[in-house]
PDB file of C-alpha atoms in Angstrom:
ATOM      1  CA  MET A  29       0.000   0.000   0.000  1.00  0.00           C
ATOM      2  CA  VAL A  30       1.286   3.445  -0.934  1.00  0.00           C
ATOM      3  CA  THR A  31       1.444   5.781   2.059  1.00  0.00           C
ATOM      4  CA  ASP A  32       0.578   9.481   2.031  1.00  0.00           C
ATOM      5  CA  ASP A  33       4.234  10.421   2.618  1.00  0.00           C
ATOM      6  CA  GLU A  34       5.248   8.758  -0.643  1.00  0.00           C
ATOM      7  CA  ILE A  35       2.879  10.837  -2.777  1.00  0.00           C
ATOM      8  CA  LEU A  36       2.996  14.054  -0.757  1.00  0.00           C
ATOM      9  CA  MET A  37       3.702  17.258  -2.701  1.00  0.00           C
ATOM     10  CA  PRO A  38       4.959  20.230  -0.661  1.00  0.00           C
ATOM     11  CA  GLY A  39       2.383  22.993  -0.455  1.00  0.00           C
ATOM     12  CA  TYR A  40      -0.557  20.811  -1.561  1.00  0.00           C
ATOM     13  CA  ASN A  41      -3.290  18.968   0.310  1.00  0.00           C
ATOM     14  CA  CYS A  42      -3.813  15.457  -1.001  1.00  0.00           C
ATOM     15  CA  VAL A  43      -7.282  13.870  -1.125  1.00  0.00           C
ATOM     16  CA  ARG A  44      -7.104  10.216  -2.181  1.00  0.00           C
ATOM     17  CA  ARG A  45      -9.428   7.280  -2.650  1.00  0.00           C
ATOM     18  CA  ASP A  46      -7.806   3.901  -3.181  1.00  0.00           C
ATOM     19  CA  ARG A  47      -9.399   1.113  -5.199  1.00  0.00           C
ATOM     20  CA  GLN A  48     -11.127  -1.255  -2.806  1.00  0.00           C
ATOM     21  CA  ARG A  49     -11.313  -4.532  -4.736  1.00  0.00           C
ATOM     22  CA  LYS A  50      -7.784  -4.550  -6.151  1.00  0.00           C
ATOM     23  CA  ALA A  51      -4.341  -4.146  -4.673  1.00  0.00           C
ATOM     24  CA  ASP A  52      -3.516  -1.104  -6.794  1.00  0.00           C
ATOM     25  CA  GLY A  53      -5.260   1.822  -8.418  1.00  0.00           C
ATOM     26  CA  GLY A  54      -7.454   4.655  -7.229  1.00  0.00           C
ATOM     27  CA  VAL A  55      -7.666   8.415  -7.602  1.00  0.00           C
ATOM     28  CA  ALA A  56      -5.899  11.325  -5.899  1.00  0.00           C
ATOM     29  CA  ILE A  57      -6.544  15.062  -6.002  1.00  0.00           C
ATOM     30  CA  TYR A  58      -4.060  17.731  -4.923  1.00  0.00           C
ATOM     31  CA  CYS A  59      -5.507  21.041  -3.739  1.00  0.00           C
ATOM     32  CA  ARG A  60      -3.717  24.338  -3.290  1.00  0.00           C
ATOM     33  CA  ASP A  61      -5.449  27.696  -3.237  1.00  0.00           C
ATOM     34  CA  SER A  62      -7.314  27.790  -6.577  1.00  0.00           C
ATOM     35  CA  VAL A  63      -5.515  24.830  -8.228  1.00  0.00           C
ATOM     36  CA  VAL A  64      -7.073  21.345  -8.144  1.00  0.00           C
ATOM     37  CA  PRO A  65      -5.115  18.780 -10.221  1.00  0.00           C
ATOM     38  CA  GLY A  66      -5.462  15.013 -10.052  1.00  0.00           C
ATOM     39  CA  ASP A  67      -6.704  11.740 -11.493  1.00  0.00           C
ATOM     40  CA  PHE A  68     -10.484  12.214 -11.346  1.00  0.00           C
ATOM     41  CA  ASN A  69     -11.190   9.081 -13.433  1.00  0.00           C
ATOM     42  CA  ILE A  70     -13.912  11.064 -15.244  1.00  0.00           C
ATOM     43  CA  ASP A  71     -13.466  11.477 -18.973  1.00  0.00           C
ATOM     44  CA  PHE A  72     -13.539  15.149 -19.999  1.00  0.00           C
ATOM     45  CA  SER A  73     -12.909  14.502 -23.682  1.00  0.00           C
ATOM     46  CA  VAL A  74     -14.784  17.014 -25.832  1.00  0.00           C
ATOM     47  CA  GLY A  75     -17.788  15.697 -27.793  1.00  0.00           C
ATOM     48  CA  ARG A  76     -17.782  12.222 -26.298  1.00  0.00           C
ATOM     49  CA  ARG A  77     -20.599  10.566 -24.413  1.00  0.00           C
ATOM     50  CA  ASN A  78     -19.512   8.008 -21.863  1.00  0.00           C
ATOM     51  CA  ALA A  79     -20.804   5.970 -18.986  1.00  0.00           C
ATOM     52  CA  ASN A  80     -19.855   8.563 -16.354  1.00  0.00           C
ATOM     53  CA  SER A  81     -21.469  11.547 -18.052  1.00  0.00           C
ATOM     54  CA  SER A  82     -23.592  12.213 -14.975  1.00  0.00           C
ATOM     55  CA  GLN A  83     -20.455  12.405 -12.809  1.00  0.00           C
ATOM     56  CA  LYS A  84     -18.869  14.669 -15.385  1.00  0.00           C
ATOM     57  CA  ARG A  85     -21.889  16.984 -15.302  1.00  0.00           C
ATOM     58  CA  LEU A  86     -21.858  17.070 -11.489  1.00  0.00           C
ATOM     59  CA  LEU A  87     -18.124  17.834 -11.398  1.00  0.00           C
ATOM     60  CA  LYS A  88     -18.539  20.669 -13.891  1.00  0.00           C
ATOM     61  CA  GLU A  89     -21.330  22.163 -11.823  1.00  0.00           C
ATOM     62  CA  ILE A  90     -19.189  22.102  -8.686  1.00  0.00           C
ATOM     63  CA  THR A  91     -16.117  23.600 -10.375  1.00  0.00           C
ATOM     64  CA  GLU A  92     -18.099  26.283 -12.215  1.00  0.00           C
ATOM     65  CA  LEU A  93     -19.721  27.212  -8.929  1.00  0.00           C
ATOM     66  CA  HIS A  94     -16.226  28.085  -7.645  1.00  0.00           C
ATOM     67  CA  ASP A  95     -15.221  29.720 -10.935  1.00  0.00           C
ATOM     68  CA  LEU A  96     -12.714  26.968 -11.774  1.00  0.00           C
ATOM     69  CA  LYS A  97     -11.856  25.946 -15.324  1.00  0.00           C
ATOM     70  CA  GLN A  98     -10.480  22.631 -16.577  1.00  0.00           C
ATOM     71  CA  VAL A  99      -7.349  23.537 -18.603  1.00  0.00           C
ATOM     72  CA  ILE A 100      -6.015  20.152 -19.818  1.00  0.00           C
ATOM     73  CA  GLU A 101      -7.072  19.434 -23.412  1.00  0.00           C
ATOM     74  CA  SER A 102      -4.950  16.471 -24.576  1.00  0.00           C
ATOM     75  CA  PRO A 103      -5.716  12.829 -23.671  1.00  0.00           C
ATOM     76  CA  THR A 104      -3.881  11.549 -20.618  1.00  0.00           C
ATOM     77  CA  PHE A 105      -4.730   7.824 -20.799  1.00  0.00           C
ATOM     78  CA  VAL A 106      -4.152   6.219 -24.196  1.00  0.00           C
ATOM     79  CA  THR A 107      -4.636   2.568 -25.160  1.00  0.00           C
ATOM     80  CA  GLU A 108      -4.441   0.725 -28.453  1.00  0.00           C
ATOM     81  CA  HIS A 109      -8.090   1.353 -29.285  1.00  0.00           C
ATOM     82  CA  SER A 110      -9.090   4.378 -27.190  1.00  0.00           C
ATOM     83  CA  GLU A 111      -7.916   7.486 -25.406  1.00  0.00           C
ATOM     84  CA  PHE A 112      -9.329   9.359 -22.428  1.00  0.00           C
ATOM     85  CA  LEU A 113      -8.875  12.692 -20.684  1.00  0.00           C
ATOM     86  CA  ILE A 114      -9.192  11.658 -17.045  1.00  0.00           C
ATOM     87  CA  ASP A 115      -6.206  13.476 -15.442  1.00  0.00           C
ATOM     88  CA  LEU A 116      -7.550  16.971 -14.996  1.00  0.00           C
ATOM     89  CA  CYS A 117      -6.508  20.334 -13.610  1.00  0.00           C
ATOM     90  CA  PHE A 118      -9.009  22.946 -12.445  1.00  0.00           C
ATOM     91  CA  THR A 119      -7.827  26.492 -11.765  1.00  0.00           C
ATOM     92  CA  LYS A 120      -8.710  30.166 -12.119  1.00  0.00           C
ATOM     93  CA  LYS A 121      -5.444  31.746 -13.238  1.00  0.00           C
ATOM     94  CA  ILE A 122      -3.524  29.900 -15.906  1.00  0.00           C
ATOM     95  CA  THR A 123      -0.877  30.912 -18.429  1.00  0.00           C
ATOM     96  CA  GLU A 124       0.265  27.537 -19.773  1.00  0.00           C
ATOM     97  CA  SER A 125      -0.771  23.880 -19.532  1.00  0.00           C
ATOM     98  CA  ASP A 126       0.162  20.666 -21.315  1.00  0.00           C
ATOM     99  CA  VAL A 127       0.592  16.892 -21.077  1.00  0.00           C
ATOM    100  CA  ILE A 128       3.929  15.043 -20.766  1.00  0.00           C
ATOM    101  CA  ASP A 129       4.479  11.305 -21.123  1.00  0.00           C
ATOM    102  CA  PRO A 130       7.445  10.432 -18.849  1.00  0.00           C
ATOM    103  CA  GLY A 131       7.076   6.688 -19.482  1.00  0.00           C
ATOM    104  CA  LEU A 132       6.647   5.840 -15.808  1.00  0.00           C
ATOM    105  CA  SER A 133       2.953   4.964 -15.953  1.00  0.00           C
ATOM    106  CA  ASP A 134       0.099   4.393 -18.360  1.00  0.00           C
ATOM    107  CA  HIS A 135      -1.140   7.843 -17.307  1.00  0.00           C
ATOM    108  CA  SER A 136       0.529  10.927 -18.728  1.00  0.00           C
ATOM    109  CA  LEU A 137       1.760  13.729 -16.522  1.00  0.00           C
ATOM    110  CA  VAL A 138      -0.223  16.959 -16.588  1.00  0.00           C
ATOM    111  CA  TYR A 139       1.118  20.350 -15.562  1.00  0.00           C
ATOM    112  CA  CYS A 140       0.074  23.964 -15.571  1.00  0.00           C
ATOM    113  CA  VAL A 141       1.852  27.264 -15.000  1.00  0.00           C
ATOM    114  CA  MET A 142       0.048  30.069 -13.235  1.00  0.00           C
ATOM    115  CA  LYS A 143       0.852  33.534 -12.022  1.00  0.00           C
ATOM    116  CA  SER A 144       0.861  33.514  -8.276  1.00  0.00           C
ATOM    117  CA  GLY A 145       1.820  37.164  -7.877  1.00  0.00           C
ATOM    118  CA  ARG A 146       4.602  38.615  -5.802  1.00  0.00           C
ATOM    119  CA  TYR A 147       4.476  37.744  -2.150  1.00  0.00           C
ATOM    120  CA  ARG A 148       3.945  40.707   0.102  1.00  0.00           C
ATOM    121  CA  ALA A 149       4.959  40.215   3.681  1.00  0.00           C
ATOM    122  CA  PRO A 150       2.531  41.623   6.226  1.00  0.00           C
ATOM    123  CA  PRO A 151       3.722  44.814   7.922  1.00  0.00           C
ATOM    124  CA  LYS A 152       5.103  44.716  11.432  1.00  0.00           C
ATOM    125  CA  THR A 153       5.819  47.286  14.102  1.00  0.00           C
ATOM    126  CA  ILE A 154       9.392  47.913  15.234  1.00  0.00           C
ATOM    127  CA  GLN A 155      11.041  50.274  17.697  1.00  0.00           C
ATOM    128  CA  PHE A 156      14.187  52.259  17.001  1.00  0.00           C
ATOM    129  CA  ARG A 157      15.997  55.363  18.211  1.00  0.00           C
ATOM    130  CA  SER A 158      15.864  58.434  16.042  1.00  0.00           C
ATOM    131  CA  TYR A 159      19.211  60.215  15.686  1.00  0.00           C
ATOM    132  CA  LYS A 160      17.753  63.032  13.628  1.00  0.00           C
ATOM    133  CA  ASN A 161      18.373  65.630  16.346  1.00  0.00           C
ATOM    134  CA  TYR A 162      21.355  63.850  17.934  1.00  0.00           C
ATOM    135  CA  ASN A 163      24.124  66.053  19.303  1.00  0.00           C
ATOM    136  CA  ARG A 164      27.138  64.180  20.586  1.00  0.00           C
ATOM    137  CA  ASP A 165      28.581  66.630  23.123  1.00  0.00           C
ATOM    138  CA  PRO A 166      25.394  67.221  25.182  1.00  0.00           C
ATOM    139  CA  PHE A 167      24.610  63.516  25.014  1.00  0.00           C
ATOM    140  CA  VAL A 168      28.030  62.518  26.378  1.00  0.00           C
ATOM    141  CA  SER A 169      27.856  65.208  29.072  1.00  0.00           C
ATOM    142  CA  GLU A 170      24.440  64.075  30.294  1.00  0.00           C
ATOM    143  CA  LEU A 171      25.511  60.441  30.134  1.00  0.00           C
ATOM    144  CA  ARG A 172      28.535  61.163  32.317  1.00  0.00           C
ATOM    145  CA  GLN A 173      26.366  62.985  34.849  1.00  0.00           C
ATOM    146  CA  VAL A 174      23.992  60.039  35.088  1.00  0.00           C
ATOM    147  CA  ALA A 175      26.875  57.587  35.394  1.00  0.00           C
ATOM    148  CA  GLU A 176      28.524  59.709  38.083  1.00  0.00           C
ATOM    149  CA  SER A 177      25.323  59.879  40.136  1.00  0.00           C
ATOM    150  CA  HIS A 178      24.631  56.134  39.972  1.00  0.00           C
ATOM    151  CA  ALA A 179      28.164  54.714  39.707  1.00  0.00           C
ATOM    152  CA  PRO A 180      30.729  57.326  40.779  1.00  0.00           C
ATOM    153  CA  ILE A 181      34.426  56.852  40.091  1.00  0.00           C
ATOM    154  CA  ARG A 182      36.521  55.902  43.093  1.00  0.00           C
ATOM    155  CA  THR A 183      40.295  55.653  43.441  1.00  0.00           C
ATOM    156  CA  SER A 184      41.758  52.635  45.161  1.00  0.00           C
ATOM    157  CA  ARG A 185      45.190  51.109  45.484  1.00  0.00           C
ATOM    158  CA  VAL A 186      45.391  47.509  44.306  1.00  0.00           C
ATOM    159  CA  ARG A 187      48.112  44.942  44.022  1.00  0.00           C
ATOM    160  CA  GLY A 188      50.297  45.298  40.955  1.00  0.00           C
ATOM    161  CA  PHE A 189      49.975  41.613  40.127  1.00  0.00           C
ATOM    162  CA  SER A 190      47.766  38.833  41.411  1.00  0.00           C
ATOM    163  CA  ILE A 191      49.046  36.055  43.658  1.00  0.00           C
ATOM    164  CA  PRO A 192      47.126  32.913  42.716  1.00  0.00           C
ATOM    165  CA  TRP A 193      47.865  30.964  45.888  1.00  0.00           C
ATOM    166  CA  LEU A 194      46.865  33.786  48.257  1.00  0.00           C
ATOM    167  CA  ASN A 195      43.504  32.876  49.794  1.00  0.00           C
ATOM    168  CA  SER A 196      41.211  34.517  52.332  1.00  0.00           C
ATOM    169  CA  HIS A 197      42.548  32.440  55.237  1.00  0.00           C
ATOM    170  CA  VAL A 198      46.096  33.685  54.688  1.00  0.00           C
ATOM    171  CA  THR A 199      45.001  37.309  54.287  1.00  0.00           C
ATOM    172  CA  ASP A 200      42.965  37.145  57.508  1.00  0.00           C
ATOM    173  CA  LEU A 201      45.983  35.859  59.422  1.00  0.00           C
ATOM    174  CA  MET A 202      48.157  38.584  57.880  1.00  0.00           C
ATOM    175  CA  ASN A 203      45.721  41.288  58.941  1.00  0.00           C
ATOM    176  CA  LYS A 204      45.516  39.946  62.510  1.00  0.00           C
ATOM    177  CA  CYS A 205      49.290  39.685  62.679  1.00  0.00           C
ATOM    178  CA  ASN A 206      49.727  43.295  61.519  1.00  0.00           C
ATOM    179  CA  ASN A 207      47.110  44.536  63.998  1.00  0.00           C
ATOM    180  CA  HIS A 208      48.865  42.896  66.958  1.00  0.00           C
ATOM    181  CA  LEU A 209      52.204  44.250  65.754  1.00  0.00           C
ATOM    182  CA  LYS A 210      50.804  47.795  65.722  1.00  0.00           C
ATOM    183  CA  LYS A 211      49.356  47.326  69.207  1.00  0.00           C
ATOM    184  CA  ALA A 212      52.593  45.827  70.514  1.00  0.00           C
ATOM    185  CA  LYS A 213      54.613  48.758  69.200  1.00  0.00           C
ATOM    186  CA  GLY A 214      52.088  51.211  70.587  1.00  0.00           C
ATOM    187  CA  ASN A 215      51.534  50.033  74.166  1.00  0.00           C
ATOM    188  CA  LYS A 216      54.646  47.838  74.561  1.00  0.00           C
ATOM    189  CA  SER A 217      52.441  45.029  75.835  1.00  0.00           C
ATOM    190  CA  SER A 218      54.082  41.639  76.145  1.00  0.00           C
ATOM    191  CA  ILE A 219      50.743  39.983  75.434  1.00  0.00           C
ATOM    192  CA  HIS A 220      50.498  41.593  72.011  1.00  0.00           C
ATOM    193  CA  TRP A 221      54.130  40.744  71.281  1.00  0.00           C
ATOM    194  CA  ARG A 222      53.453  37.114  72.113  1.00  0.00           C
ATOM    195  CA  LEU A 223      50.289  37.067  69.992  1.00  0.00           C
ATOM    196  CA  TYR A 224      52.177  38.726  67.168  1.00  0.00           C
ATOM    197  CA  ARG A 225      54.936  36.093  67.223  1.00  0.00           C
ATOM    198  CA  ASP A 226      52.390  33.257  67.278  1.00  0.00           C
ATOM    199  CA  LEU A 227      50.454  34.737  64.366  1.00  0.00           C
ATOM    200  CA  ARG A 228      53.669  35.390  62.447  1.00  0.00           C
ATOM    201  CA  ASN A 229      54.533  31.704  62.666  1.00  0.00           C
ATOM    202  CA  LYS A 230      51.010  30.756  61.615  1.00  0.00           C
ATOM    203  CA  VAL A 231      51.207  33.118  58.644  1.00  0.00           C
ATOM    204  CA  SER A 232      54.496  31.585  57.540  1.00  0.00           C
ATOM    205  CA  HIS A 233      53.077  28.068  57.858  1.00  0.00           C
ATOM    206  CA  SER A 234      49.836  29.028  56.059  1.00  0.00           C
ATOM    207  CA  ILE A 235      51.723  30.602  53.155  1.00  0.00           C
ATOM    208  CA  LYS A 236      53.811  27.471  52.653  1.00  0.00           C
ATOM    209  CA  LYS A 237      50.724  25.262  52.804  1.00  0.00           C
ATOM    210  CA  ALA A 238      48.754  27.506  50.424  1.00  0.00           C
ATOM    211  CA  LYS A 239      51.596  27.489  47.902  1.00  0.00           C
ATOM    212  CA  SER A 240      51.977  23.731  48.173  1.00  0.00           C
ATOM    213  CA  ASP A 241      48.259  23.068  47.731  1.00  0.00           C
ATOM    214  CA  TYR A 242      47.913  25.475  44.811  1.00  0.00           C
ATOM    215  CA  TYR A 243      50.862  24.229  42.772  1.00  0.00           C
ATOM    216  CA  THR A 244      50.104  20.582  43.546  1.00  0.00           C
ATOM    217  CA  ASN A 245      46.560  20.932  42.249  1.00  0.00           C
ATOM    218  CA  LEU A 246      47.794  22.969  39.278  1.00  0.00           C
ATOM    219  CA  ILE A 247      50.266  20.277  38.214  1.00  0.00           C
ATOM    220  CA  ILE A 248      47.747  17.457  38.730  1.00  0.00           C
ATOM    221  CA  ASP A 249      45.052  19.222  36.698  1.00  0.00           C
ATOM    222  CA  SER A 250      47.439  20.201  33.889  1.00  0.00           C
ATOM    223  CA  SER A 251      48.821  16.663  33.630  1.00  0.00           C
ATOM    224  CA  LYS A 252      45.338  15.457  32.702  1.00  0.00           C
ATOM    225  CA  SER A 253      45.124  17.690  29.618  1.00  0.00           C
ATOM    226  CA  SER A 254      48.423  17.742  27.692  1.00  0.00           C
ATOM    227  CA  ALA A 255      52.184  17.645  28.130  1.00  0.00           C
ATOM    228  CA  LYS A 256      52.438  21.282  27.082  1.00  0.00           C
ATOM    229  CA  ASP A 257      50.089  22.396  29.844  1.00  0.00           C
ATOM    230  CA  PHE A 258      51.952  20.222  32.347  1.00  0.00           C
ATOM    231  CA  TRP A 259      55.350  21.781  31.626  1.00  0.00           C
ATOM    232  CA  ARG A 260      53.851  25.265  31.605  1.00  0.00           C
ATOM    233  CA  ALA A 261      52.437  24.623  35.077  1.00  0.00           C
ATOM    234  CA  PHE A 262      55.635  22.971  36.295  1.00  0.00           C
ATOM    235  CA  LYS A 263      57.667  25.970  35.151  1.00  0.00           C
ATOM    236  CA  GLN A 264      55.657  28.192  37.487  1.00  0.00           C
ATOM    237  CA  THR A 265      57.002  26.255  40.474  1.00  0.00           C
ATOM    238  CA  LEU A 266      60.614  27.080  39.569  1.00  0.00           C
ATOM    239  CA  PRO A 267      62.259  30.278  40.840  1.00  0.00           C
ATOM    240  CA  SER A 268      62.300  33.089  38.330  1.00  0.00           C
ATOM    241  CA  SER A 269      65.702  33.881  36.794  1.00  0.00           C
ATOM    242  CA  LYS A 270      64.650  37.023  34.980  1.00  0.00           C
ATOM    243  CA  THR A 271      66.773  40.037  35.895  1.00  0.00           C
ATOM    244  CA  SER A 272      66.747  43.467  34.389  1.00  0.00           C
ATOM    245  CA  SER A 273      69.783  44.151  32.170  1.00  0.00           C
ATOM    246  CA  ARG A 274      68.863  47.690  31.233  1.00  0.00           C
ATOM    247  CA  ILE A 275      71.515  50.300  32.100  1.00  0.00           C
ATOM    248  CA  THR A 276      70.050  53.674  32.994  1.00  0.00           C
ATOM    249  CA  ASN A 277      73.274  55.469  34.036  1.00  0.00           C
ATOM    250  CA  LEU A 278      77.032  54.963  33.663  1.00  0.00           C
ATOM    251  CA  LEU A 279      80.027  56.559  35.399  1.00  0.00           C
ATOM    252  CA  ALA A 280      82.866  57.020  32.884  1.00  0.00           C
ATOM    253  CA  ASP A 281      86.004  59.153  33.423  1.00  0.00           C
ATOM    254  CA  GLY A 282      84.393  60.855  36.404  1.00  0.00           C
ATOM    255  CA  ALA A 283      81.268  61.867  34.460  1.00  0.00           C
ATOM    256  CA  LEU A 284      77.789  60.420  35.046  1.00  0.00           C
ATOM    257  CA  LEU A 285      76.122  59.495  31.764  1.00  0.00           C
ATOM    258  CA  THR A 286      72.317  59.132  31.700  1.00  0.00           C
ATOM    259  CA  SER A 287      71.286  59.361  28.043  1.00  0.00           C
ATOM    260  CA  ALA A 288      71.052  56.144  26.053  1.00  0.00           C
ATOM    261  CA  GLN A 289      73.129  57.575  23.191  1.00  0.00           C
ATOM    262  CA  SER A 290      76.073  58.635  25.380  1.00  0.00           C
ATOM    263  CA  ILE A 291      76.074  55.296  27.236  1.00  0.00           C
ATOM    264  CA  ALA A 292      76.036  53.367  23.953  1.00  0.00           C
ATOM    265  CA  SER A 293      78.832  55.528  22.513  1.00  0.00           C
ATOM    266  CA  THR A 294      81.019  54.946  25.596  1.00  0.00           C
ATOM    267  CA  PHE A 295      80.536  51.182  25.406  1.00  0.00           C
ATOM    268  CA  ASN A 296      81.286  51.245  21.683  1.00  0.00           C
ATOM    269  CA  THR A 297      84.564  53.121  22.209  1.00  0.00           C
ATOM    270  CA  TYR A 298      85.618  50.708  24.940  1.00  0.00           C
ATOM    271  CA  PHE A 299      84.961  47.521  22.986  1.00  0.00           C
ATOM    272  CA  VAL A 300      86.575  48.899  19.817  1.00  0.00           C
ATOM    273  CA  ASN A 301      89.858  49.626  21.642  1.00  0.00           C
ATOM    274  CA  VAL A 302      89.846  46.797  24.180  1.00  0.00           C
ATOM    275  CA  GLY A 303      91.974  44.580  21.931  1.00  0.00           C
ATOM    276  CA  LYS A 304      94.747  47.144  21.674  1.00  0.00           C
ATOM    277  CA  PHE A 305      94.697  47.729  25.437  1.00  0.00           C
ATOM    278  CA  LEU A 306      95.047  44.006  26.141  1.00  0.00           C
ATOM    279  CA  VAL A 307      97.937  43.627  23.700  1.00  0.00           C
ATOM    280  CA  GLU A 308      99.817  46.494  25.333  1.00  0.00           C
ATOM    281  CA  LYS A 309      99.374  44.935  28.780  1.00  0.00           C
ATOM    282  CA  ILE A 310     100.192  41.330  27.858  1.00  0.00           C
ATOM    283  CA  VAL A 311     102.950  41.503  25.175  1.00  0.00           C
ATOM    284  CA  PRO A 312     106.271  43.047  26.503  1.00  0.00           C
ATOM    285  CA  GLU A 313     108.714  45.222  24.565  1.00  0.00           C
ATOM    286  CA  PRO A 314     111.132  43.145  22.370  1.00  0.00           C
ATOM    287  CA  SER A 315     114.707  42.773  23.777  1.00  0.00           C
ATOM    288  CA  SER A 316     117.913  41.981  21.907  1.00  0.00           C
ATOM    289  CA  ARG A 317     119.428  40.002  24.763  1.00  0.00           C
ATOM    290  CA  LEU A 318     116.501  38.591  26.723  1.00  0.00           C
ATOM    291  CA  SER A 319     113.671  36.272  25.798  1.00  0.00           C
ATOM    292  CA  LYS A 320     110.867  35.909  28.321  1.00  0.00           C
ATOM    293  CA  VAL A 321     109.029  32.602  28.450  1.00  0.00           C
ATOM    294  CA  GLY A 322     106.560  32.452  31.264  1.00  0.00           C
ATOM    295  CA  SER A 323     108.471  33.636  34.332  1.00  0.00           C
ATOM    296  CA  ILE A 324     111.956  32.320  33.252  1.00  0.00           C
ATOM    297  CA  LEU A 325     114.566  34.788  31.974  1.00  0.00           C
ATOM    298  CA  ILE A 326     117.142  33.379  29.527  1.00  0.00           C
ATOM    299  CA  SER A 327     120.164  35.298  28.161  1.00  0.00           C
ATOM    300  CA  ALA A 328     122.312  34.468  25.150  1.00  0.00           C
ATOM    301  CA  ASP A 329     125.295  33.565  27.387  1.00  0.00           C
ATOM    302  CA  ASP A 330     123.247  30.849  29.115  1.00  0.00           C
ATOM    303  CA  ILE A 331     122.707  28.872  25.893  1.00  0.00           C
ATOM    304  CA  PRO A 332     125.371  26.078  25.465  1.00  0.00           C
ATOM    305  CA  LEU A 333     127.055  26.024  22.057  1.00  0.00           C
ATOM    306  CA  ASP A 334     129.095  22.779  22.384  1.00  0.00           C
ATOM    307  CA  ASN A 335     126.825  20.686  20.224  1.00  0.00           C
ATOM    308  CA  VAL A 336     126.144  23.364  17.648  1.00  0.00           C
ATOM    309  CA  ASP A 337     127.892  22.958  14.282  1.00  0.00           C
ATOM    310  CA  SER A 338     129.863  25.967  13.161  1.00  0.00           C
TER     311      SER A 338
END
């Protein structure tokens, strides 16, 4: 049995009636607006009387009542001895219609082309801001006044960089420790000094524990993702070796140099002539009688000439 999904045409409503006494056959009509095509199984051939003339007359009355016209003129079911126009198309607006035989069935395919008109979307209401009379300077001034009244600007001193392992427990101990130190310095009380020393030890222990917990969890979590993340996290546990190598001032020949150009020029002069200075300090003056090798002095009289050929 053919299901409705197999013969469904998008945009059309299908009305079907299957043949009851056989496994195949039946009629189907597709409806959309003012177009009604389908296999009506009623012969609309011109000038022919047939057994279903009463059904033909009834169908024409119904379609004419709705101002519909049958536009297919060629036979759609042809046999060796007869031909019938039973695949019909009723519509109001039509520009072209014809019959095509695709070879898929004993019924030909009918089609029609109609003008549906351009679709006009229904209007809708929108909201927008009109910048016809917009003036930037008064707008910004008023906006700043409103912002200042509801969210005024405040100045606060914050840490230059964040410390990831510093938690609220450590900061609370630090604050208590500093408070007892201020009191101990103020009233010279031994009680506050003792409390300060105890809290100082607790702060030191809490900092070590907070660092250990933070970096341990960081390494464990990063090891679960990738090797790159693991080594990036592990590198954070190592002491930083970055030192500033920028020279801002230089003392040369009793003068203090501060500009980058003068400092660079002084270094350039030094390194250009450093080779000559080293040669003058290391290589001694040549001597006609003495040769210096290391720290041993040898004269010409000390060299034996017994085994030397004349």
